[in-house]
PDB file of C-alpha atoms in Angstrom:
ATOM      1  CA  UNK F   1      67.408   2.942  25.189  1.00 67.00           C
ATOM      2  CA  UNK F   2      70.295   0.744  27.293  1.00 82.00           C
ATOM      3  CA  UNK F   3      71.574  -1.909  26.292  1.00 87.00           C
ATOM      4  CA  UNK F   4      72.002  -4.946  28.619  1.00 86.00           C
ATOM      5  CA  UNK F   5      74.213  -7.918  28.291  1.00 90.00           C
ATOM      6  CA  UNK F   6      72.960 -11.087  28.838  1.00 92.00           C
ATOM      7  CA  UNK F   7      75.958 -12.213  31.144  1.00 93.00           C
ATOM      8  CA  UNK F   8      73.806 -10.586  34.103  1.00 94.00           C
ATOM      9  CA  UNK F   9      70.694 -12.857  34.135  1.00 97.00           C
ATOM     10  CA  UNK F  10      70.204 -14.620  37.029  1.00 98.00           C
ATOM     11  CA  UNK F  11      68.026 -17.203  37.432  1.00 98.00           C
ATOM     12  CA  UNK F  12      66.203 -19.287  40.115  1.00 97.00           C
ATOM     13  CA  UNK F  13      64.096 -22.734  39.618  1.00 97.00           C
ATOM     14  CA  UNK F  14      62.458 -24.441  42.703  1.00 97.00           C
ATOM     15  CA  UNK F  15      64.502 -22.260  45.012  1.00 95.00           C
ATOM     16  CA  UNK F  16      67.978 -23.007  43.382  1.00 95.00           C
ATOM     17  CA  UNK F  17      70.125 -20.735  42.029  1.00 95.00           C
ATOM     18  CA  UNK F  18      71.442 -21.906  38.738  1.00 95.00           C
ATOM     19  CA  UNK F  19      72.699 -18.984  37.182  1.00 96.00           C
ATOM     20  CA  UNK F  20      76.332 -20.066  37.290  1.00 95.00           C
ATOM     21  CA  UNK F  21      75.166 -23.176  34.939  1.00 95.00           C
ATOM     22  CA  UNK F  22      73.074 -22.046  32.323  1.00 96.00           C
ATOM     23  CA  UNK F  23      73.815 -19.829  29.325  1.00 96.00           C
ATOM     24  CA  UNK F  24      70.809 -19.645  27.345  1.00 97.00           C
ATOM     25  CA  UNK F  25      66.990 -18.628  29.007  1.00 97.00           C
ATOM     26  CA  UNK F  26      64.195 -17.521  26.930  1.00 98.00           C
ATOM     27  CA  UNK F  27      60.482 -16.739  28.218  1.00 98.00           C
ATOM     28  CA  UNK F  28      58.198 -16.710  25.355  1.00 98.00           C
ATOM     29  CA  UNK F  29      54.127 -15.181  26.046  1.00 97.00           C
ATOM     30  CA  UNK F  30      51.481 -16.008  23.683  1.00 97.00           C
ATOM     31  CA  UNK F  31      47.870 -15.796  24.057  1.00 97.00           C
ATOM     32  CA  UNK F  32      45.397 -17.688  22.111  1.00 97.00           C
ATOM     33  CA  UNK F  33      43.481 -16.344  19.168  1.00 97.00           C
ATOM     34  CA  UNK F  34      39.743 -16.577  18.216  1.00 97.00           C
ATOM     35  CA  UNK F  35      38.339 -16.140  14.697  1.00 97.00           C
ATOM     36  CA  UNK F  36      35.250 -14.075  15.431  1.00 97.00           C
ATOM     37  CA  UNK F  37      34.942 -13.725  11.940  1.00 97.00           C
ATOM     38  CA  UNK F  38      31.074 -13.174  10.328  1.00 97.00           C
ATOM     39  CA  UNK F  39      29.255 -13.578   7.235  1.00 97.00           C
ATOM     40  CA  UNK F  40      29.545 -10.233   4.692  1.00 96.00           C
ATOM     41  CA  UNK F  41      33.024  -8.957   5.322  1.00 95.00           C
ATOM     42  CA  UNK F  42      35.875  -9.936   2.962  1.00 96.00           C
ATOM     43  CA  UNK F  43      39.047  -9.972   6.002  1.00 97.00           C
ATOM     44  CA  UNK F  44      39.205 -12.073   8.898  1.00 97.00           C
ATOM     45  CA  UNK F  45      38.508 -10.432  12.654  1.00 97.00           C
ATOM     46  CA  UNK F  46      39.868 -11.980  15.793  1.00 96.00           C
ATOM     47  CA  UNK F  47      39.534 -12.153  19.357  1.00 97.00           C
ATOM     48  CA  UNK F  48      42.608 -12.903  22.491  1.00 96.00           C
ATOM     49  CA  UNK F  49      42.248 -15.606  24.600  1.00 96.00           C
ATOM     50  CA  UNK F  50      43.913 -17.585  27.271  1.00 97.00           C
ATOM     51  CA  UNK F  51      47.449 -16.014  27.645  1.00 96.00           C
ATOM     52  CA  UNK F  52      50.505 -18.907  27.245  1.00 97.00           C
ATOM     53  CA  UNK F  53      53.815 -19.112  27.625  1.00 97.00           C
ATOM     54  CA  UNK F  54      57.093 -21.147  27.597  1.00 98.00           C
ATOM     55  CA  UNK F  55      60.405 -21.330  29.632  1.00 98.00           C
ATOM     56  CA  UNK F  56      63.801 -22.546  28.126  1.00 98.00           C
ATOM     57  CA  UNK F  57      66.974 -22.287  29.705  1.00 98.00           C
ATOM     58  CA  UNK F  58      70.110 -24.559  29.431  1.00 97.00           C
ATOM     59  CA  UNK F  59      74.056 -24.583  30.304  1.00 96.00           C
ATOM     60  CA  UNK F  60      76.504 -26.453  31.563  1.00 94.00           C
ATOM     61  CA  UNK F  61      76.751 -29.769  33.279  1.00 92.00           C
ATOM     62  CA  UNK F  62      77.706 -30.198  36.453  1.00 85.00           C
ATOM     63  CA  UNK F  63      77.446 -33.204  39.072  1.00 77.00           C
ATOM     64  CA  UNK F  64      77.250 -30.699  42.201  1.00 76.00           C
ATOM     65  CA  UNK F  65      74.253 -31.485  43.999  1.00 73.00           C
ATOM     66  CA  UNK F  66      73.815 -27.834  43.377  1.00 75.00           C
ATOM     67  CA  UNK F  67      73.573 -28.359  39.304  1.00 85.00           C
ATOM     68  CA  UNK F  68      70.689 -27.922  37.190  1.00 92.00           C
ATOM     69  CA  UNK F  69      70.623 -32.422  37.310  1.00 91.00           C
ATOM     70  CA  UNK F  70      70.111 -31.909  40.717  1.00 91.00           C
ATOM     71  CA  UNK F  71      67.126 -29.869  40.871  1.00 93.00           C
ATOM     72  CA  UNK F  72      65.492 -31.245  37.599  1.00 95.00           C
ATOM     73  CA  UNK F  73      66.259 -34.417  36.750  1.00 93.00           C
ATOM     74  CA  UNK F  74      63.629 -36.869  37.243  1.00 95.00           C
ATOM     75  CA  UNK F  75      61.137 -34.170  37.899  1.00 97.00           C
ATOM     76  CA  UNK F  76      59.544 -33.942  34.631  1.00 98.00           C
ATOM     77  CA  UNK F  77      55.438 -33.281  35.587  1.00 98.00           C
ATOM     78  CA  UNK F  78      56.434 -30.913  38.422  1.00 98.00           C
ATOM     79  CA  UNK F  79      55.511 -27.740  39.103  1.00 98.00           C
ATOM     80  CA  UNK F  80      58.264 -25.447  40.039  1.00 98.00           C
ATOM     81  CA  UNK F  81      58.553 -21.611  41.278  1.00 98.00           C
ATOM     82  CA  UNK F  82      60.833 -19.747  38.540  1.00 98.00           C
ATOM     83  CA  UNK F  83      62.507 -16.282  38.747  1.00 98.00           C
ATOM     84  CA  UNK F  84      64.293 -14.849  35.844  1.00 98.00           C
ATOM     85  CA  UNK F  85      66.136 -11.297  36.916  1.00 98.00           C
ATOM     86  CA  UNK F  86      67.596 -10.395  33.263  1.00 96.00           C
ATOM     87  CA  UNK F  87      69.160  -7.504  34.159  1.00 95.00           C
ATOM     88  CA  UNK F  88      70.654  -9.015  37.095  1.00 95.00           C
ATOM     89  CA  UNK F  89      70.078  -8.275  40.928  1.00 96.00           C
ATOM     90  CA  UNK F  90      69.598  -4.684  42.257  1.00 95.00           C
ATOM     91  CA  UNK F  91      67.212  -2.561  43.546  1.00 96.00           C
ATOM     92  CA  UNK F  92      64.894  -1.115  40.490  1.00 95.00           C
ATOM     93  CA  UNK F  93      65.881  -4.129  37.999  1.00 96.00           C
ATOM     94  CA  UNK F  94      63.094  -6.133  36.335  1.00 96.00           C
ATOM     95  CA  UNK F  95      62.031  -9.313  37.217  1.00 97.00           C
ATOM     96  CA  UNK F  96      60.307 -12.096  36.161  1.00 98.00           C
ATOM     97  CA  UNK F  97      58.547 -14.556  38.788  1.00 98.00           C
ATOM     98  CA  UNK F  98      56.233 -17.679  37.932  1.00 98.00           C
ATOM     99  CA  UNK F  99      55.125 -21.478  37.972  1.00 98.00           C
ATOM    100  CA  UNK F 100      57.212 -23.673  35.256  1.00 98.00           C
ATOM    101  CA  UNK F 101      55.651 -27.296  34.736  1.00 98.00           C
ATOM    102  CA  UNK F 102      58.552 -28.827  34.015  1.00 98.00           C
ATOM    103  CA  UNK F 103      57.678 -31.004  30.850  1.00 98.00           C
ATOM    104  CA  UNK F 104      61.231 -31.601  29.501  1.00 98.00           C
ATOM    105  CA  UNK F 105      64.690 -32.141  30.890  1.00 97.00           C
ATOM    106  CA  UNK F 106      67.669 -33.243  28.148  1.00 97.00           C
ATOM    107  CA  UNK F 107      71.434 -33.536  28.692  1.00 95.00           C
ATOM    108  CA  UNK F 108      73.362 -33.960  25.647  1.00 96.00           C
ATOM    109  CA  UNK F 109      77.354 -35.918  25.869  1.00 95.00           C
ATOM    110  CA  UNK F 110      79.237 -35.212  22.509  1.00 95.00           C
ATOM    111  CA  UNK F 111      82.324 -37.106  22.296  1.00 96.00           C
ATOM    112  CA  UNK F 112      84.513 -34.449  21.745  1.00 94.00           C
ATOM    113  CA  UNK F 113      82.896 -31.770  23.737  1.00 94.00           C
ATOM    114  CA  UNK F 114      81.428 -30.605  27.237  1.00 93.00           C
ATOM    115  CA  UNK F 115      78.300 -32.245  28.692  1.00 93.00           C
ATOM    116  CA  UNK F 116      74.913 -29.495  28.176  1.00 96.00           C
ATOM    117  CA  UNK F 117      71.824 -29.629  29.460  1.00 96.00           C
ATOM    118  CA  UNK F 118      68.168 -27.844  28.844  1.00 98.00           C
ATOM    119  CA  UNK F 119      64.861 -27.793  30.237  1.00 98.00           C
ATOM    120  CA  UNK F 120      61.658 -26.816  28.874  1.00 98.00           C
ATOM    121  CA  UNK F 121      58.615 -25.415  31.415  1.00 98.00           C
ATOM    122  CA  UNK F 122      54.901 -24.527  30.398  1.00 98.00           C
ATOM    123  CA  UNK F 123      54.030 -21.279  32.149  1.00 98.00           C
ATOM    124  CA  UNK F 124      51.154 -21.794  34.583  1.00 98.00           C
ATOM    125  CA  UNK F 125      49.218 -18.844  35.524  1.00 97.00           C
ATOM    126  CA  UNK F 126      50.033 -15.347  35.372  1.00 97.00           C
ATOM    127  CA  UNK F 127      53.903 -13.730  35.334  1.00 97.00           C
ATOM    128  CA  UNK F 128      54.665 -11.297  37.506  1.00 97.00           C
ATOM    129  CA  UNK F 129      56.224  -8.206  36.493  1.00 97.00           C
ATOM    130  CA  UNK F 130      58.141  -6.727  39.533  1.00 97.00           C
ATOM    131  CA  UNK F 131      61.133  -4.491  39.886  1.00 97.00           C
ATOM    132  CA  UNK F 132      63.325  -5.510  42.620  1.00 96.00           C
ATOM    133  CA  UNK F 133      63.338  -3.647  45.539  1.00 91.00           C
TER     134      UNK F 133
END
């Protein structure tokens, strides 16, 4: 198995690029579970349902009208197009494309530190699994 650093993710959100501000991302997938469980035997059975998931990423500040503020802020309840390349961009690398409702936006100002920022999206629908071409 290769290894891959994390420096080479690259991702997108509503058609913005804003891999050069973020330095954290993590997709998590879930499904739902359903206890089909009947009278007689003594351990629990179970069923999958609806699959789930959740998008975090966070970085950087940055006024540009090209940062992360930019394209978020103030859009909390809006569904966005996400791409997550974590191997980076090339032909044959995996990648990662689906809708984010964005349902949290926070930027944090320490007093002795740099301004961060992070978002959290609910998956909607399926993700697709592609490798680039």
């Amino acid at each position: 198995m290769a290894k891959v650093h994390g420096r080479k993710t690259v991702i997108t959100v509503d058609g913005d690029d804003i891999t050069a501000f973020c330095n954290t991302s993590e997709l998590t997938r879930e499904a739902d579970e359903h206890d089909t469980s009947t009278y007689g035997p003594d351990d629990a059975d179970y069923e999958g349902g609806l699959r789930r998931g959740q998008f975090t990423c966070g970085g950087f500040y940055d006024s540009s009208v090209t940062g992360p503020a930019s394209t978020m802020r103030g859009k909390e309840g809006t569904r966005m197009p996400i791409v997550r390349k974590t191997e980076g961009t090339g032909t044959g690398k995996p990648q990662e494309a689906f809708t984010g409702l964005l349902t949290k936006y926070v930027e944090t100002n320490p007093v002795a530190d740099f301004i961060t920022w992070s978002a959290e999206f609910r998956k909607c629908g399926a993700i697709t699994d592609t490798t680039q071409a």
